[in-house]
mmCIF file of C-alpha atoms in Angstrom:
data_model
loop_
_atom_site.group_PDB
_atom_site.id
_atom_site.type_symbol
_atom_site.label_atom_id
_atom_site.label_comp_id
_atom_site.label_asym_id
_atom_site.label_seq_id
_atom_site.Cartn_x
_atom_site.Cartn_y
_atom_site.Cartn_z
ATOM 1 C CA UNK A 1 -5.067 62.166 13.159
ATOM 2 C CA UNK A 2 -6.258 58.576 12.991
ATOM 3 C CA UNK A 3 -3.649 55.866 12.926
ATOM 4 C CA UNK A 4 -3.294 54.221 9.523
ATOM 5 C CA UNK A 5 -4.958 50.834 9.246
ATOM 6 C CA UNK A 6 -2.757 47.905 8.428
ATOM 7 C CA UNK A 7 -4.182 45.841 5.621
ATOM 8 C CA UNK A 8 -3.848 42.107 5.849
ATOM 9 C CA UNK A 9 -2.252 40.521 2.857
ATOM 10 C CA UNK A 10 -4.661 37.844 1.612
ATOM 11 C CA UNK A 11 -1.907 36.111 -0.322
ATOM 12 C CA UNK A 12 -0.473 33.241 1.757
ATOM 13 C CA UNK A 13 3.236 33.395 2.415
ATOM 14 C CA UNK A 14 5.670 30.942 0.884
ATOM 15 C CA UNK A 15 6.206 29.289 4.264
ATOM 16 C CA UNK A 16 2.436 28.828 4.737
ATOM 17 C CA UNK A 17 2.056 27.265 1.319
ATOM 18 C CA UNK A 18 5.045 25.009 1.940
ATOM 19 C CA UNK A 19 3.625 23.893 5.291
ATOM 20 C CA UNK A 20 0.220 23.100 3.816
ATOM 21 C CA UNK A 21 1.712 21.247 0.851
ATOM 22 C CA UNK A 22 0.459 17.682 0.587
ATOM 23 C CA UNK A 23 3.715 15.749 0.265
ATOM 24 C CA UNK A 24 1.914 12.492 -0.408
ATOM 25 C CA UNK A 25 0.509 13.927 -3.616
ATOM 26 C CA UNK A 26 3.974 14.393 -5.118
ATOM 27 C CA UNK A 27 6.174 11.807 -3.418
ATOM 28 C CA UNK A 28 5.692 9.214 -6.163
ATOM 29 C CA UNK A 29 6.751 11.606 -8.922
ATOM 30 C CA UNK A 30 9.751 12.870 -6.998
ATOM 31 C CA UNK A 31 10.705 9.315 -6.094
ATOM 32 C CA UNK A 32 10.406 8.192 -9.714
ATOM 33 C CA UNK A 33 12.711 10.966 -10.922
ATOM 34 C CA UNK A 34 15.227 10.409 -8.119
ATOM 35 C CA UNK A 35 15.427 6.646 -8.730
ATOM 36 C CA UNK A 36 15.671 7.110 -12.499
ATOM 37 C CA UNK A 37 18.464 9.687 -12.235
ATOM 38 C CA UNK A 38 20.321 7.603 -9.639
ATOM 39 C CA UNK A 39 20.390 4.470 -11.785
ATOM 40 C CA UNK A 40 21.072 6.482 -14.948
ATOM 41 C CA UNK A 41 24.264 7.797 -13.318
ATOM 42 C CA UNK A 42 25.354 4.668 -11.448
ATOM 43 C CA UNK A 43 24.526 2.216 -14.256
ATOM 44 C CA UNK A 44 25.434 4.405 -17.231
ATOM 45 C CA UNK A 45 27.833 1.716 -18.486
ATOM 46 C CA UNK A 46 25.500 -1.226 -17.760
ATOM 47 C CA UNK A 47 22.854 -0.609 -20.405
ATOM 48 C CA UNK A 48 20.221 0.879 -18.084
ATOM 49 C CA UNK A 49 19.380 3.751 -20.427
ATOM 50 C CA UNK A 50 19.138 1.674 -23.580
ATOM 51 C CA UNK A 51 15.745 1.735 -25.277
ATOM 52 C CA UNK A 52 15.540 -2.046 -25.098
ATOM 53 C CA UNK A 53 16.010 -2.062 -21.317
ATOM 54 C CA UNK A 54 13.491 0.736 -20.734
ATOM 55 C CA UNK A 55 10.892 -0.996 -22.916
ATOM 56 C CA UNK A 56 11.496 -4.237 -21.003
ATOM 57 C CA UNK A 57 10.777 -2.388 -17.745
ATOM 58 C CA UNK A 58 7.412 -1.239 -19.095
ATOM 59 C CA UNK A 59 6.564 -4.732 -20.366
ATOM 60 C CA UNK A 60 7.570 -6.423 -17.115
ATOM 61 C CA UNK A 61 5.507 -4.037 -15.009
ATOM 62 C CA UNK A 62 2.352 -4.313 -17.154
ATOM 63 C CA UNK A 63 0.660 -7.093 -15.115
ATOM 64 C CA UNK A 64 1.502 -5.377 -11.812
ATOM 65 C CA UNK A 65 0.108 -2.088 -13.140
ATOM 66 C CA UNK A 66 -3.131 -3.824 -14.122
ATOM 67 C CA UNK A 67 -3.431 -5.353 -10.639
ATOM 68 C CA UNK A 68 -2.669 -1.977 -9.063
ATOM 69 C CA UNK A 69 -5.750 -0.477 -10.733
ATOM 70 C CA UNK A 70 -8.009 -2.971 -8.986
ATOM 71 C CA UNK A 71 -6.251 -2.455 -5.673
ATOM 72 C CA UNK A 72 -6.737 1.328 -5.910
ATOM 73 C CA UNK A 73 -10.506 0.784 -6.056
ATOM 74 C CA UNK A 74 -10.434 -1.652 -3.122
ATOM 75 C CA UNK A 75 -8.233 0.508 -0.877
ATOM 76 C CA UNK A 76 -10.139 3.690 -1.748
ATOM 77 C CA UNK A 77 -13.340 1.990 -0.567
ATOM 78 C CA UNK A 78 -11.693 1.188 2.770
ATOM 79 C CA UNK A 79 -10.921 -2.471 1.986
ATOM 80 C CA UNK A 80 -7.916 -4.461 0.815
ATOM 81 C CA UNK A 81 -7.485 -7.464 -1.465
ATOM 82 C CA UNK A 82 -4.537 -9.667 -0.526
ATOM 83 C CA UNK A 83 -5.647 -12.510 -2.812
ATOM 84 C CA UNK A 84 -4.689 -10.859 -6.119
ATOM 85 C CA UNK A 85 -1.496 -12.922 -6.485
ATOM 86 C CA UNK A 86 -3.364 -16.202 -6.091
ATOM 87 C CA UNK A 87 -6.087 -14.917 -8.424
ATOM 88 C CA UNK A 88 -3.478 -14.302 -11.111
ATOM 89 C CA UNK A 89 -2.244 -17.900 -10.916
ATOM 90 C CA UNK A 90 -5.735 -19.446 -10.900
ATOM 91 C CA UNK A 91 -6.880 -17.264 -13.802
ATOM 92 C CA UNK A 92 -3.824 -18.063 -15.906
ATOM 93 C CA UNK A 93 -4.151 -21.793 -15.247
ATOM 94 C CA UNK A 94 -7.895 -21.810 -15.983
ATOM 95 C CA UNK A 95 -7.276 -19.996 -19.272
ATOM 96 C CA UNK A 96 -4.484 -22.378 -20.287
ATOM 97 C CA UNK A 97 -6.480 -25.484 -19.323
ATOM 98 C CA UNK A 98 -9.567 -24.262 -21.181
ATOM 99 C CA UNK A 99 -7.575 -23.561 -24.338
ATOM 100 C CA UNK A 100 -5.921 -26.975 -24.133
ATOM 101 C CA UNK A 101 -9.327 -28.645 -23.725
ATOM 102 C CA UNK A 102 -11.035 -26.757 -26.567
ATOM 103 C CA UNK A 103 -8.295 -25.685 -29.009
ATOM 104 C CA UNK A 104 -10.839 -24.827 -31.724
ATOM 105 C CA UNK A 105 -12.022 -21.802 -29.714
ATOM 106 C CA UNK A 106 -8.770 -21.147 -27.904
ATOM 107 C CA UNK A 107 -8.847 -17.362 -27.679
ATOM 108 C CA UNK A 108 -12.481 -16.930 -26.687
ATOM 109 C CA UNK A 109 -12.688 -19.778 -24.208
ATOM 110 C CA UNK A 110 -9.314 -18.854 -22.711
ATOM 111 C CA UNK A 111 -10.364 -15.239 -22.114
ATOM 112 C CA UNK A 112 -13.738 -16.333 -20.724
ATOM 113 C CA UNK A 113 -12.141 -18.864 -18.369
ATOM 114 C CA UNK A 114 -9.399 -16.513 -17.159
ATOM 115 C CA UNK A 115 -11.590 -13.481 -16.557
ATOM 116 C CA UNK A 116 -14.387 -15.692 -15.217
ATOM 117 C CA UNK A 117 -12.046 -17.160 -12.604
ATOM 118 C CA UNK A 118 -10.945 -13.689 -11.532
ATOM 119 C CA UNK A 119 -14.521 -12.449 -11.273
ATOM 120 C CA UNK A 120 -15.554 -15.563 -9.338
ATOM 121 C CA UNK A 121 -12.815 -15.040 -6.747
ATOM 122 C CA UNK A 122 -13.721 -11.359 -6.525
ATOM 123 C CA UNK A 123 -17.368 -12.326 -6.031
ATOM 124 C CA UNK A 124 -16.480 -14.669 -3.155
ATOM 125 C CA UNK A 125 -14.382 -11.976 -1.471
ATOM 126 C CA UNK A 126 -17.032 -9.323 -2.069
ATOM 127 C CA UNK A 127 -19.915 -11.330 -0.647
ATOM 128 C CA UNK A 128 -17.956 -12.254 2.481
ATOM 129 C CA UNK A 129 -16.860 -8.659 3.068
ATOM 130 C CA UNK A 130 -19.873 -6.643 1.888
ATOM 131 C CA UNK A 131 -22.793 -8.795 2.994
ATOM 132 C CA UNK A 132 -21.402 -10.955 5.794
ATOM 133 C CA UNK A 133 -19.450 -7.946 7.094
ATOM 134 C CA UNK A 134 -16.201 -9.803 7.642
ATOM 135 C CA UNK A 135 -12.913 -7.843 7.703
ATOM 136 C CA UNK A 136 -11.450 -7.670 4.199
ATOM 137 C CA UNK A 137 -7.908 -8.191 5.504
ATOM 138 C CA UNK A 138 -8.776 -11.533 7.110
ATOM 139 C CA UNK A 139 -11.071 -12.650 4.296
ATOM 140 C CA UNK A 140 -8.564 -12.026 1.527
ATOM 141 C CA UNK A 141 -5.707 -13.394 3.622
ATOM 142 C CA UNK A 142 -7.684 -16.633 3.892
ATOM 143 C CA UNK A 143 -8.648 -16.728 0.201
ATOM 144 C CA UNK A 144 -5.042 -15.954 -0.729
ATOM 145 C CA UNK A 145 -3.956 -19.207 0.891
ATOM 146 C CA UNK A 146 -7.040 -21.067 -0.302
ATOM 147 C CA UNK A 147 -6.623 -20.222 -3.980
ATOM 148 C CA UNK A 148 -2.847 -20.619 -3.827
ATOM 149 C CA UNK A 149 -3.586 -24.223 -2.863
ATOM 150 C CA UNK A 150 -6.164 -24.476 -5.647
ATOM 151 C CA UNK A 151 -3.584 -23.256 -8.170
ATOM 152 C CA UNK A 152 -1.141 -25.919 -7.017
ATOM 153 C CA UNK A 153 -3.700 -28.728 -7.130
ATOM 154 C CA UNK A 154 -5.116 -27.819 -10.547
ATOM 155 C CA UNK A 155 -2.125 -29.212 -12.414
ATOM 156 C CA UNK A 156 -0.132 -30.987 -9.697
ATOM 157 C CA UNK A 157 2.560 -28.275 -9.802
ATOM 158 C CA UNK A 158 3.070 -28.610 -13.548
ATOM 159 C CA UNK A 159 3.124 -25.728 -15.999
ATOM 160 C CA UNK A 160 0.688 -25.709 -18.934
ATOM 161 C CA UNK A 161 1.922 -24.436 -22.301
ATOM 162 C CA UNK A 162 -0.124 -21.783 -24.116
ATOM 163 C CA UNK A 163 0.291 -22.412 -27.827
ATOM 164 C CA UNK A 164 -2.601 -20.493 -29.380
ATOM 165 C CA UNK A 165 -0.831 -17.877 -31.554
ATOM 166 C CA UNK A 166 -3.785 -15.478 -31.549
ATOM 167 C CA UNK A 167 -3.976 -15.528 -27.756
ATOM 168 C CA UNK A 168 -0.222 -15.060 -27.254
ATOM 169 C CA UNK A 169 -0.202 -12.280 -29.845
ATOM 170 C CA UNK A 170 -3.041 -10.327 -28.239
ATOM 171 C CA UNK A 171 -1.981 -10.859 -24.628
ATOM 172 C CA UNK A 172 1.768 -11.145 -24.907
ATOM 173 C CA UNK A 173 4.153 -10.956 -27.818
ATOM 174 C CA UNK A 174 2.061 -9.118 -30.405
ATOM 175 C CA UNK A 175 2.019 -5.453 -31.349
ATOM 176 C CA UNK A 176 -0.197 -2.910 -33.118
ATOM 177 C CA UNK A 177 1.426 -0.157 -35.194
ATOM 178 C CA UNK A 178 4.692 -1.000 -33.498
ATOM 179 C CA UNK A 179 3.258 -0.682 -29.981
ATOM 180 C CA UNK A 180 3.544 -3.895 -27.910
ATOM 181 C CA UNK A 181 0.217 -5.415 -26.913
ATOM 182 C CA UNK A 182 1.152 -5.299 -23.225
ATOM 183 C CA UNK A 183 1.581 -1.528 -23.479
ATOM 184 C CA UNK A 184 -1.773 -1.202 -25.257
ATOM 185 C CA UNK A 185 -3.529 -3.197 -22.525
ATOM 186 C CA UNK A 186 -1.876 -1.062 -19.853
ATOM 187 C CA UNK A 187 -2.855 2.220 -21.514
ATOM 188 C CA UNK A 188 -6.438 1.036 -22.062
ATOM 189 C CA UNK A 189 -6.811 -0.186 -18.478
ATOM 190 C CA UNK A 190 -5.332 3.015 -17.041
ATOM 191 C CA UNK A 191 -7.569 5.224 -19.202
ATOM 192 C CA UNK A 192 -10.754 3.318 -18.342
ATOM 193 C CA UNK A 193 -9.820 3.006 -14.669
ATOM 194 C CA UNK A 194 -8.963 6.692 -14.330
ATOM 195 C CA UNK A 195 -12.185 7.757 -16.049
ATOM 196 C CA UNK A 196 -14.324 5.465 -13.884
ATOM 197 C CA UNK A 197 -12.520 6.550 -10.723
ATOM 198 C CA UNK A 198 -12.543 10.310 -11.338
ATOM 199 C CA UNK A 199 -15.387 11.069 -13.735
ATOM 200 C CA UNK A 200 -18.257 8.768 -12.781
ATOM 201 C CA UNK A 201 -20.744 8.602 -9.943
ATOM 202 C CA UNK A 202 -19.456 5.152 -9.062
ATOM 203 C CA UNK A 203 -15.964 6.526 -8.444
ATOM 204 C CA UNK A 204 -17.397 9.209 -6.162
ATOM 205 C CA UNK A 205 -19.344 6.528 -4.279
ATOM 206 C CA UNK A 206 -16.158 4.488 -3.825
ATOM 207 C CA UNK A 207 -14.344 7.461 -2.292
ATOM 208 C CA UNK A 208 -17.342 8.347 -0.115
ATOM 209 C CA UNK A 209 -17.554 4.760 1.131
ATOM 210 C CA UNK A 210 -13.883 4.701 2.049
ATOM 211 C CA UNK A 211 -14.012 8.120 3.693
ATOM 212 C CA UNK A 212 -17.021 7.388 5.919
ATOM 213 C CA UNK A 213 -19.182 4.374 5.158
ATOM 214 C CA UNK A 214 -21.909 5.323 7.631
ATOM 215 C CA UNK A 215 -22.264 8.821 6.238
ATOM 216 C CA UNK A 216 -22.279 7.366 2.730
ATOM 217 C CA UNK A 217 -25.067 4.985 3.645
ATOM 218 C CA UNK A 218 -27.112 7.796 5.220
ATOM 219 C CA UNK A 219 -26.701 9.852 2.047
ATOM 220 C CA UNK A 220 -28.260 7.062 0.001
ATOM 221 C CA UNK A 221 -25.193 5.238 -1.315
ATOM 222 C CA UNK A 222 -25.640 1.462 -1.396
ATOM 223 C CA UNK A 223 -22.409 0.719 0.429
ATOM 224 C CA UNK A 224 -22.579 -3.109 0.219
ATOM 225 C CA UNK A 225 -22.984 -2.902 -3.566
ATOM 226 C CA UNK A 226 -20.025 -0.558 -3.830
ATOM 227 C CA UNK A 227 -17.835 -2.854 -1.732
ATOM 228 C CA UNK A 228 -18.906 -5.874 -3.767
ATOM 229 C CA UNK A 229 -18.155 -3.972 -6.982
ATOM 230 C CA UNK A 230 -14.609 -3.033 -5.961
ATOM 231 C CA UNK A 231 -13.782 -6.680 -5.235
ATOM 232 C CA UNK A 232 -15.206 -7.672 -8.614
ATOM 233 C CA UNK A 233 -12.995 -5.031 -10.239
ATOM 234 C CA UNK A 234 -9.972 -6.235 -8.288
ATOM 235 C CA UNK A 235 -10.667 -9.846 -9.280
ATOM 236 C CA UNK A 236 -11.182 -8.908 -12.929
ATOM 237 C CA UNK A 237 -7.934 -6.922 -13.037
ATOM 238 C CA UNK A 238 -6.039 -9.817 -11.455
ATOM 239 C CA UNK A 239 -7.656 -12.149 -13.996
ATOM 240 C CA UNK A 240 -6.514 -9.884 -16.846
ATOM 241 C CA UNK A 241 -3.008 -9.821 -15.359
ATOM 242 C CA UNK A 242 -3.071 -13.626 -15.417
ATOM 243 C CA UNK A 243 -3.932 -13.564 -19.120
ATOM 244 C CA UNK A 244 -1.067 -11.146 -19.783
ATOM 245 C CA UNK A 245 1.377 -13.347 -17.872
ATOM 246 C CA UNK A 246 0.345 -16.511 -19.697
ATOM 247 C CA UNK A 247 0.365 -14.734 -23.060
ATOM 248 C CA UNK A 248 3.807 -13.249 -22.592
ATOM 249 C CA UNK A 249 5.416 -16.361 -21.106
ATOM 250 C CA UNK A 250 3.386 -18.697 -23.365
ATOM 251 C CA UNK A 251 2.729 -20.861 -20.332
ATOM 252 C CA UNK A 252 0.772 -20.851 -17.090
ATOM 253 C CA UNK A 253 2.139 -22.007 -13.741
ATOM 254 C CA UNK A 254 1.032 -21.890 -10.125
ATOM 255 C CA UNK A 255 3.884 -19.503 -9.265
ATOM 256 C CA UNK A 256 2.539 -16.677 -11.438
ATOM 257 C CA UNK A 257 1.742 -13.595 -9.396
ATOM 258 C CA UNK A 258 2.879 -14.993 -6.055
ATOM 259 C CA UNK A 259 5.613 -12.351 -5.636
ATOM 260 C CA UNK A 260 3.555 -9.452 -7.002
ATOM 261 C CA UNK A 261 1.489 -8.588 -3.933
ATOM 262 C CA UNK A 262 4.249 -6.667 -2.184
ATOM 263 C CA UNK A 263 5.158 -4.801 -5.382
ATOM 264 C CA UNK A 264 1.546 -3.879 -6.135
ATOM 265 C CA UNK A 265 0.834 -2.678 -2.597
ATOM 266 C CA UNK A 266 4.006 -0.576 -2.667
ATOM 267 C CA UNK A 267 3.079 0.929 -6.046
ATOM 268 C CA UNK A 268 -0.445 1.812 -4.933
ATOM 269 C CA UNK A 269 0.534 3.296 -1.561
ATOM 270 C CA UNK A 270 3.471 5.248 -2.954
ATOM 271 C CA UNK A 271 1.126 6.424 -5.727
ATOM 272 C CA UNK A 272 -1.060 8.291 -3.235
ATOM 273 C CA UNK A 273 -3.811 5.867 -2.238
ATOM 274 C CA UNK A 274 -4.581 5.933 1.472
ATOM 275 C CA UNK A 275 -4.573 2.682 3.419
ATOM 276 C CA UNK A 276 -7.730 3.599 5.311
ATOM 277 C CA UNK A 277 -9.707 4.665 2.246
ATOM 278 C CA UNK A 278 -11.235 7.867 0.947
ATOM 279 C CA UNK A 279 -8.426 8.798 -1.429
ATOM 280 C CA UNK A 280 -6.754 7.146 -4.391
ATOM 281 C CA UNK A 281 -5.002 7.768 -7.681
ATOM 282 C CA UNK A 282 -4.912 5.567 -10.763
ATOM 283 C CA UNK A 283 -2.197 7.689 -12.404
ATOM 284 C CA UNK A 284 -0.212 7.619 -9.173
ATOM 285 C CA UNK A 285 -0.461 3.815 -9.124
ATOM 286 C CA UNK A 286 0.867 3.722 -12.703
ATOM 287 C CA UNK A 287 3.873 5.874 -11.796
ATOM 288 C CA UNK A 288 4.367 3.853 -8.617
ATOM 289 C CA UNK A 289 4.364 0.614 -10.587
ATOM 290 C CA UNK A 290 6.890 1.992 -13.081
ATOM 291 C CA UNK A 291 9.000 3.217 -10.172
ATOM 292 C CA UNK A 292 9.023 -0.268 -8.650
ATOM 293 C CA UNK A 293 9.941 -1.656 -12.075
ATOM 294 C CA UNK A 294 12.844 0.792 -12.349
ATOM 295 C CA UNK A 295 13.944 -0.185 -8.872
ATOM 296 C CA UNK A 296 13.851 -3.929 -9.548
ATOM 297 C CA UNK A 297 15.644 -3.529 -12.876
ATOM 298 C CA UNK A 298 18.326 -1.274 -11.433
ATOM 299 C CA UNK A 299 18.964 -3.529 -8.450
ATOM 300 C CA UNK A 300 19.324 -6.539 -10.753
ATOM 301 C CA UNK A 301 21.796 -4.676 -12.975
ATOM 302 C CA UNK A 302 23.728 -3.726 -9.828
ATOM 303 C CA UNK A 303 23.988 -7.423 -8.985
ATOM 304 C CA UNK A 304 21.883 -7.426 -5.827
ATOM 305 C CA UNK A 305 20.163 -10.635 -4.766
ATOM 306 C CA UNK A 306 16.426 -11.239 -4.603
ATOM 307 C CA UNK A 307 16.515 -10.930 -0.812
ATOM 308 C CA UNK A 308 18.172 -7.511 -1.085
ATOM 309 C CA UNK A 309 15.496 -6.408 -3.542
ATOM 310 C CA UNK A 310 12.795 -7.501 -1.100
ATOM 311 C CA UNK A 311 14.472 -5.507 1.680
ATOM 312 C CA UNK A 312 14.525 -2.353 -0.441
ATOM 313 C CA UNK A 313 10.861 -2.775 -1.444
ATOM 314 C CA UNK A 314 9.930 -3.299 2.205
ATOM 315 C CA UNK A 315 11.720 -0.090 3.192
ATOM 316 C CA UNK A 316 9.866 1.808 0.470
ATOM 317 C CA UNK A 317 6.537 0.518 1.787
ATOM 318 C CA UNK A 318 7.493 1.642 5.316
ATOM 319 C CA UNK A 319 8.333 5.134 4.088
ATOM 320 C CA UNK A 320 5.121 5.302 2.039
ATOM 321 C CA UNK A 321 2.994 4.154 4.976
ATOM 322 C CA UNK A 322 4.674 6.726 7.251
ATOM 323 C CA UNK A 323 3.878 9.517 4.777
ATOM 324 C CA UNK A 324 0.322 8.234 4.316
ATOM 325 C CA UNK A 325 -0.442 8.113 8.050
ATOM 326 C CA UNK A 326 1.206 11.494 8.639
ATOM 327 C CA UNK A 327 -0.944 13.149 5.990
ATOM 328 C CA UNK A 328 -4.085 11.470 7.352
ATOM 329 C CA UNK A 329 -3.373 12.708 10.882
ATOM 330 C CA UNK A 330 -3.271 16.327 9.747
#
C-alpha cells in the first residue's frame, strides 16, 4: 500500500506572518497611541485631555504638517530638503512686507509674495540638484544658511506686524462652520498631497525615481523634471507654512520655522518614509507630526526644558532611522 502523501498547508503560519510583518508600516500608529495613553495617565490632572489642549496641539502642528508633506515628496524621490525652515521665515517676511507696502491688496499680494518666495527657493534647490547634479544634502544645507541670513537681513532682525484681518482670518485665527482655518488648510493639503502621491502618475514617478533613478530614466521617466518638481512642492509647502505662521501669530519674524526642521524630519521618518527614497506616506507624516505635537505638549506640561525636549526628539529620530534602515536591509 502506498504511503499517504503529506499535503503542504498553503496558509502561512502565525510565526511566518509575524516575521514578515513590516514594522515600519505600523510604528507611527503604535507610537502615537503609546504616547497619547502615557501622557493621558501621567498628566490626567494637568489638563492634557481637555478639548482646548488637544485642539491647540492640532493648531500648533499645522505648519509642521504642511512642511512634512513637501518633505515626503523630496525624500521619496531620493533627495532631502534641509532649507524648509529658512524658506518658512523668508516666505513669511516677504508676505508681511508686501502687505505692508501695498495694503490695498493685502491678501492677494501677501499670498503671491509668500508662495512666490517658497517656489523661488524650491526652484533654486531643484535646478542645482536636478540639472547640475549636486547632492541635495549639501545644496539644501548651503541654502538653509544662505536664506537664514537673507531672512535676518530683510528686516534687520525686526518683526513685521500682519494687520490685514482677511489674511489673518484665512491663514490663522478664522474658522469655517466652527472648524479653525488652520485645520482646514491641513486637511486640504493632506487630501491633495495623498491623492497626488498615491493616485497619480507623477506620484508613481516620484517613487520610481527614489527607488532606482537609472531604471526610472531607462523606462522613460524624466528624472530631472521629477526631482525639480519635488523641490518646487517642498518650497511651496514651506511657503504655505510661512503664511500660516504669520497669519496665526499676526506677525512675521526671522525666527519662524528655524526649530521645525528636526520635528518635520522626525515626523516624516517615523511616518514611514524611507531616507534613501522609494517609499513614503502622507498619512503617516500626518500622524507623525501629530505624535511630535503630543510629545512636545506633554513634555511642556511635565515641566521639561527645551533642551530635554530636543533630546527626546533626537532619540525618536535615532529609533526611526534604525527601523528604517533595518527594513531596507531586508
